[in-house]
Amino acid sequence: MALRIRVPAHIRSLTPYVPGKPVQEVERELGLTDTVKLASNENPFGPSPKALEAARNHLPSLHFYPEGGGFYLCQALGRHFGIGQDRVILGNGSVELIEIAARALLEPGANAVMSAGAFAMYRIATLAANAEAREVPMAGRTHDLSAMARAVDASTRMVLVANPNNPTGTYNPLSEVARLLEEVPSDVLVILDEAYKEFVDRRDYGTAQGLLERHPNLLVLGTFSKVYGLAGLRVGYGFGHPDLLALLHKVRSPFNTSSIAQVAAIAALGDQSFVKNYVAFNRVEMAYLCGRLAEMGFAFTPSVTNFVLVDLPGPAEDFYQKLLREGVIVRPMAMSGFPGSIRVTLHRREGNDRFLKALAKVCGKS
Ligand SMILES: Cc1ncc(COP(=O)(O)O)c(C=O)c1O
């Protein structure tokens, strides 16, 4: 029987987000073993042992509902980042906070301004709310924040900025972000999505957290999925004015972060040496991988994150499929407007070498 339920046109026409393929799925489909996943910007070292221990210790309490608002995690985040606990909100991954904001603010006739080459979920969350996704061309591979400010009109409810950006790995200096906030009217929400902030070591980069005091229309997002290695637990956070958070809480589901995610995240936050080691390691591997790519004659976008956008001599989807057959999972980036590029997450040296070798093979350079 065919499905006959009536679906609104804006949902029918939505193209869903395509996540990175899990290792097990690829191995099952292609009959491979020993596959390496470089597709979702995950931490190649796994979670901090302290987070694992906290999660394990929590198992006997799984019959209880979690703290609805995540009191202790908000407290820990507040302490760690030097911000009032009343200015912290949790999400089932930071992506849920984007969806919550879209649900709270968007409606037919309204628009959200974003960069054409930004994280694809901005567009999807906007279209799912039946609003217009107003995509502004990038300046090269970096957000053009002045053009984004100019794209704001009386129907704009949100401006979304990934800083650093996924999938380009580029960033905008804090001074540009501060200017954007001066230029965007104060009745428009500005979301600064800083999922990769911990990896950046540029003097002119900074979190927008310091701008919160001056701009109650600002929401700054962070996540435990990347540097903290807890992507599977789905926990992210937002910082904003208490009145803004009260608005978001209205459309947040009551237990949106699990109890186990909350305790693991608190422990992960307390293990900053784990974070430091990974960030330092990532920097070495970034220099190595980019050096090798340059030697091999590949063009790529210099990145301040834990991934690199590599340009290929043909449709990225084809190279993605060929790399899959070599047991290397990357991400073709047509979804974000880069049909000739793959995004590769840095791994440990062995994984990075596997990628380089497979890439050379599928491009006929080995
Ligand atoms: C820019 C950006 N924001 C948000 C997310 C979502 O992260 P989370 O796992 O916290 O939902 C990602 C994940 O890839 C991302 O790249």
Coordinates of C-alpha atoms and ligand atoms in Angstrom, one line a residue:
M1 CA 0.0 0.0 0.0
A2 CA 1.2 3.5 -0.9
L3 CA 1.5 6.1 1.8
R4 CA -1.5 8.5 1.5
I5 CA -1.1 10.9 4.4
R6 CA -1.3 14.6 3.4
V7 CA 2.1 16.3 3.8
P8 CA 2.7 20.0 3.5
A9 CA 4.6 21.0 0.3
H10 CA 7.5 22.5 2.1
I11 CA 8.2 19.2 3.9
R12 CA 7.6 17.1 0.7
S13 CA 10.2 19.1 -1.1
L14 CA 12.9 18.9 1.6
T15 CA 16.1 17.1 0.9
P16 CA 17.2 15.3 4.1
Y17 CA 20.6 15.8 5.6
V18 CA 23.0 13.0 4.5
P19 CA 25.2 12.0 7.4
G20 CA 28.6 10.4 7.1
K21 CA 28.3 6.6 6.6
P22 CA 29.0 4.5 9.7
V23 CA 31.9 2.1 9.5
Q24 CA 29.7 -1.0 10.1
E25 CA 27.3 0.0 7.3
V26 CA 30.1 0.4 4.8
E27 CA 31.8 -2.8 5.8
R28 CA 28.5 -4.7 5.6
E29 CA 27.6 -3.3 2.2
L30 CA 31.0 -3.7 0.5
G31 CA 32.2 -6.8 2.4
L32 CA 35.2 -4.9 3.8
T33 CA 37.0 -5.1 7.1
D34 CA 39.3 -2.5 8.6
T35 CA 37.6 0.6 7.3
V36 CA 38.7 4.0 8.4
K37 CA 36.0 6.7 8.9
L38 CA 37.1 10.3 8.1
A39 CA 33.6 11.5 7.4
S40 CA 32.1 13.2 10.5
N41 CA 34.8 15.2 12.2
E42 CA 34.9 12.9 15.1
N43 CA 37.7 12.6 17.6
P44 CA 40.0 9.7 16.5
F45 CA 41.0 9.1 20.2
G46 CA 37.5 8.4 21.3
P47 CA 36.0 9.9 24.4
S48 CA 38.1 11.0 27.5
P49 CA 38.6 8.0 29.8
K50 CA 37.1 10.2 32.6
A51 CA 33.9 10.7 30.5
L52 CA 33.7 6.9 29.9
E53 CA 34.1 6.2 33.6
A54 CA 31.4 8.7 34.5
A55 CA 29.0 7.2 31.9
R56 CA 29.7 3.7 33.2
N57 CA 29.1 4.7 36.8
H58 CA 25.8 6.2 35.8
L59 CA 24.4 3.0 34.2
P60 CA 22.5 1.8 37.3
S61 CA 20.5 5.0 37.4
L62 CA 19.1 4.8 33.8
H63 CA 15.6 4.2 35.0
F64 CA 15.4 7.8 36.2
Y65 CA 14.5 10.6 33.8
P66 CA 17.3 13.1 33.4
E67 CA 17.5 16.5 35.0
G68 CA 15.1 18.3 32.6
G69 CA 17.3 21.4 32.1
G70 CA 20.6 19.7 32.9
F71 CA 21.2 21.8 36.1
Y72 CA 24.7 20.3 36.9
L73 CA 26.0 20.4 33.3
C74 CA 24.8 24.0 32.9
Q75 CA 26.6 24.8 36.2
A76 CA 29.8 23.0 35.0
L77 CA 29.6 24.9 31.6
G78 CA 29.0 28.2 33.4
R79 CA 32.1 27.6 35.6
H80 CA 34.3 26.5 32.8
F81 CA 33.4 29.3 30.5
G82 CA 32.9 32.0 33.1
I83 CA 29.3 32.6 32.3
G84 CA 26.1 32.6 34.5
Q85 CA 24.3 29.3 34.7
D86 CA 21.1 31.1 33.8
R87 CA 22.7 31.9 30.4
V88 CA 23.2 28.3 29.4
I89 CA 20.9 26.0 27.5
L90 CA 21.5 22.3 26.5
G91 CA 20.7 20.6 23.2
N92 CA 20.5 17.1 21.9
G93 CA 23.7 18.0 20.0
S94 CA 24.1 21.7 19.1
V95 CA 22.2 21.0 15.9
E96 CA 19.0 20.6 18.0
L97 CA 19.5 24.2 19.3
I98 CA 19.5 25.4 15.7
E99 CA 16.2 23.5 15.1
I100 CA 14.8 24.9 18.4
A101 CA 15.6 28.4 17.4
A102 CA 14.1 27.8 13.9
R103 CA 10.9 26.4 15.5
A104 CA 10.7 29.4 17.9
L105 CA 11.3 32.2 15.4
L106 CA 10.6 31.2 11.8
E107 CA 7.2 31.0 10.0
P108 CA 6.0 31.4 6.4
G109 CA 7.1 34.7 5.0
A110 CA 10.1 35.0 7.3
N111 CA 13.7 34.3 6.3
A112 CA 17.0 33.2 7.8
V113 CA 20.2 34.5 6.4
M114 CA 23.1 32.1 6.0
S115 CA 26.2 31.6 3.9
A116 CA 25.8 29.5 0.7
G117 CA 28.7 27.2 1.8
A118 CA 27.8 26.8 5.4
F119 CA 26.7 23.8 7.5
A120 CA 23.8 22.2 5.6
M121 CA 21.6 21.9 8.6
Y122 CA 21.0 25.7 8.7
R123 CA 19.1 25.4 5.4
I124 CA 17.2 22.3 6.3
A125 CA 16.1 23.6 9.7
T126 CA 14.9 26.8 8.0
L127 CA 13.0 25.1 5.2
A128 CA 11.4 22.6 7.7
A129 CA 10.0 25.7 9.4
N130 CA 8.5 26.8 6.1
A131 CA 10.7 29.9 5.9
E132 CA 13.1 31.1 3.3
A133 CA 16.7 30.1 3.5
R134 CA 18.5 33.2 2.2
E135 CA 21.9 32.0 1.1
V136 CA 24.6 34.6 0.6
P137 CA 27.6 33.8 -1.7
M138 CA 30.9 33.3 0.1
A139 CA 34.0 35.5 -0.4
G140 CA 36.1 32.7 -1.8
R141 CA 35.7 30.0 0.8
T142 CA 35.0 32.3 3.8
H143 CA 31.8 33.8 5.0
D144 CA 31.2 37.3 3.6
L145 CA 29.8 38.7 6.8
S146 CA 29.2 42.2 5.4
A147 CA 27.2 40.7 2.5
M148 CA 25.2 38.7 5.0
A149 CA 24.4 41.8 7.1
R150 CA 23.3 43.5 3.8
A151 CA 21.0 40.5 3.1
V152 CA 19.0 41.1 6.3
D153 CA 15.6 42.7 5.7
A154 CA 12.4 43.3 7.6
S155 CA 11.4 39.7 7.3
T156 CA 14.7 38.3 8.6
R157 CA 14.4 36.5 12.0
M158 CA 17.8 34.8 12.2
V159 CA 21.4 35.0 10.9
L160 CA 23.4 31.8 11.1
V161 CA 27.2 31.8 11.1
A162 CA 29.4 28.8 11.6
N163 CA 32.8 30.1 12.9
P164 CA 34.9 28.2 12.0
N165 CA 32.9 27.0 9.1
N166 CA 32.1 23.4 8.1
P167 CA 32.9 22.2 5.4
T168 CA 35.5 24.8 4.4
G169 CA 37.4 24.9 7.7
T170 CA 37.8 28.7 7.4
Y171 CA 37.1 31.3 10.0
N172 CA 36.1 34.9 10.4
P173 CA 38.1 37.1 12.8
L174 CA 36.3 38.2 16.0
S175 CA 36.4 41.8 14.8
E176 CA 34.3 40.9 11.8
V177 CA 31.8 39.0 14.0
A178 CA 31.6 42.1 16.3
R179 CA 30.9 44.3 13.2
L180 CA 28.2 41.9 12.0
L181 CA 26.5 42.2 15.4
E182 CA 26.6 46.0 15.2
E183 CA 25.1 45.9 11.7
V184 CA 22.3 43.4 12.2
P185 CA 19.2 44.9 13.8
S186 CA 18.8 44.0 17.5
D187 CA 15.4 42.3 16.8
V188 CA 17.1 39.6 14.6
L189 CA 18.7 36.6 16.3
V190 CA 22.3 36.0 15.4
I191 CA 23.6 32.4 16.0
L192 CA 27.3 32.0 16.2
D193 CA 27.9 28.2 15.8
E194 CA 31.4 27.5 17.3
A195 CA 31.5 23.7 17.1
Y196 CA 35.2 23.7 16.2
K197 CA 36.4 26.7 18.3
E198 CA 38.8 24.6 20.4
F199 CA 40.9 23.7 17.4
V200 CA 41.6 27.3 16.3
D201 CA 45.0 28.9 17.0
R202 CA 44.8 32.2 15.2
R203 CA 45.4 35.4 17.1
D204 CA 42.4 37.2 15.5
Y205 CA 40.0 34.4 16.2
G206 CA 37.9 34.4 19.3
T207 CA 34.6 33.1 20.6
A208 CA 31.7 35.5 20.4
Q209 CA 30.9 34.8 24.0
G210 CA 32.3 38.2 25.0
L211 CA 29.8 39.9 22.8
L212 CA 26.8 38.5 24.7
E213 CA 26.6 41.3 27.2
R214 CA 26.2 43.9 24.5
H215 CA 23.9 41.8 22.3
P216 CA 21.0 40.1 23.8
N217 CA 20.0 38.9 20.3
L218 CA 23.1 36.6 20.2
L219 CA 23.2 32.9 20.7
V220 CA 26.6 31.2 20.9
L221 CA 26.7 27.4 20.3
G222 CA 29.2 24.8 21.3
T223 CA 29.3 21.0 21.3
F224 CA 30.7 17.9 23.0
S225 CA 30.7 16.1 19.6
K226 CA 34.0 17.2 18.2
V227 CA 37.0 17.9 20.5
Y228 CA 35.4 16.1 23.4
G229 CA 34.7 13.0 21.5
L230 CA 31.1 12.5 22.6
A231 CA 29.3 12.7 19.3
G232 CA 27.3 9.5 20.0
L233 CA 25.8 10.9 23.2
R234 CA 24.4 14.0 21.4
V235 CA 25.1 16.9 23.7
G236 CA 25.6 20.5 22.8
Y237 CA 25.1 23.9 24.5
G238 CA 24.1 27.5 23.9
F239 CA 24.9 30.7 25.6
G240 CA 22.5 33.6 25.5
H241 CA 20.4 36.2 27.3
P242 CA 18.1 34.6 29.9
D243 CA 15.0 36.0 28.1
L244 CA 16.2 34.5 24.8
L245 CA 16.8 31.1 26.5
A246 CA 13.3 31.3 28.1
L247 CA 11.9 31.6 24.6
L248 CA 13.9 28.6 23.3
H249 CA 12.8 26.5 26.4
K250 CA 9.2 27.0 25.3
V251 CA 9.7 24.8 22.2
R252 CA 12.4 22.5 23.7
S253 CA 11.3 19.0 24.5
P254 CA 11.5 18.4 28.2
F255 CA 14.3 15.8 28.5
N256 CA 16.3 16.7 25.4
T257 CA 19.7 15.6 26.7
S258 CA 20.0 12.2 28.4
S259 CA 21.3 11.7 31.9
I260 CA 24.2 9.7 30.7
A261 CA 25.2 12.5 28.2
Q262 CA 25.0 15.0 31.0
V263 CA 27.3 13.2 33.4
A264 CA 29.8 12.2 30.7
A265 CA 29.9 15.8 29.5
I266 CA 30.6 17.1 33.0
A267 CA 33.5 14.7 33.3
A268 CA 34.8 15.5 29.8
L269 CA 34.8 19.2 30.6
G270 CA 36.9 18.4 33.7
D271 CA 39.5 16.6 31.5
Q272 CA 41.1 19.5 29.7
S273 CA 44.4 17.7 29.3
F274 CA 42.7 15.3 27.0
V275 CA 41.4 18.2 24.9
K276 CA 44.8 19.8 24.9
N277 CA 46.6 16.7 23.7
Y278 CA 44.1 16.1 20.9
V279 CA 44.3 19.7 19.7
A280 CA 48.1 19.5 19.7
F281 CA 48.0 16.2 17.9
N282 CA 45.5 17.5 15.3
R283 CA 47.8 20.4 14.5
V284 CA 50.7 18.1 13.7
E285 CA 48.5 15.9 11.5
M286 CA 47.0 18.9 9.8
A287 CA 50.5 20.1 8.8
Y288 CA 51.4 16.6 7.7
L289 CA 48.3 15.9 5.6
C290 CA 48.3 19.3 3.9
G291 CA 52.0 19.0 3.2
R292 CA 51.5 15.7 1.5
L293 CA 48.4 16.9 -0.4
A294 CA 50.4 19.8 -1.7
E295 CA 53.3 17.6 -2.8
M296 CA 50.8 15.3 -4.6
G297 CA 49.4 18.4 -6.4
F298 CA 45.9 18.5 -4.8
A299 CA 44.2 21.8 -4.1
F300 CA 42.7 22.2 -0.7
T301 CA 41.3 24.9 1.6
P302 CA 43.7 25.7 4.5
S303 CA 41.8 24.8 7.6
V304 CA 41.8 25.8 11.3
T305 CA 39.7 22.8 12.3
N306 CA 40.0 19.0 12.4
F307 CA 39.1 18.5 8.8
V308 CA 40.1 19.7 5.3
L309 CA 38.1 20.4 2.2
V310 CA 40.1 18.8 -0.8
D311 CA 39.3 19.7 -4.4
L312 CA 39.3 16.8 -6.9
P313 CA 39.5 16.7 -10.6
G314 CA 35.9 15.5 -11.2
P315 CA 32.6 14.9 -9.3
A316 CA 33.4 14.3 -5.7
E317 CA 30.6 11.7 -5.5
D318 CA 32.7 9.4 -7.9
F319 CA 35.8 9.8 -5.8
Y320 CA 33.9 9.2 -2.6
Q321 CA 32.6 5.9 -4.0
K322 CA 36.0 4.8 -5.2
L323 CA 37.5 5.7 -1.8
L324 CA 34.8 3.7 -0.1
R325 CA 35.9 0.6 -2.0
E326 CA 39.4 1.3 -0.7
G327 CA 37.9 1.2 2.9
V328 CA 38.3 5.0 3.4
I329 CA 35.1 6.9 4.2
V330 CA 35.2 10.6 3.5
R331 CA 32.4 13.1 2.8
P332 CA 31.4 14.4 -0.7
M333 CA 30.3 18.0 -0.2
A334 CA 27.8 18.7 -2.9
M335 CA 25.2 19.1 -0.2
S336 CA 27.0 22.2 1.0
G337 CA 27.6 23.6 -2.5
F338 CA 31.0 22.0 -3.3
P339 CA 30.3 19.3 -5.9
G340 CA 34.0 18.8 -6.7
S341 CA 35.3 18.6 -3.1
I342 CA 35.5 16.0 -0.4
R343 CA 35.8 16.7 3.3
V344 CA 38.4 14.7 5.2
T345 CA 38.6 14.5 9.0
L346 CA 42.1 14.2 10.3
H347 CA 42.8 10.8 12.0
R348 CA 45.8 9.3 13.6
R349 CA 48.9 9.1 11.3
E350 CA 48.0 5.6 10.1
G351 CA 44.5 6.6 9.1
N352 CA 45.8 9.7 7.4
D353 CA 48.3 7.7 5.4
R354 CA 45.6 5.2 4.4
F355 CA 43.6 8.2 3.0
L356 CA 46.6 9.6 1.1
K357 CA 47.5 6.3 -0.4
A358 CA 43.9 5.6 -1.4
L359 CA 43.5 9.1 -2.8
A360 CA 46.7 8.7 -4.9
K361 CA 45.4 5.3 -6.2
V362 CA 41.9 6.5 -7.2
C363 CA 43.3 9.7 -8.8
G364 CA 45.9 7.7 -10.7
K365 CA 48.8 9.3 -8.9
S366 CA 50.3 6.2 -7.2
Ligands
LIG1 C1 29.3 23.8 12.2 C2 28.6 22.6 12.9 N1 27.6 22.9 13.8 C3 27.0 22.0 14.4 C4 27.3 20.7 14.2 C5 26.5 19.6 14.9 O1 27.1 19.1 16.0 P1 26.3 18.3 17.1 O2 26.8 17.0 17.1 O3 26.6 19.1 18.4 O4 24.8 18.4 16.8 C6 28.3 20.3 13.3 C7 28.5 18.9 13.1 O5 29.1 18.4 12.1 C8 28.9 21.3 12.6 O6 29.9 21.0 11.8

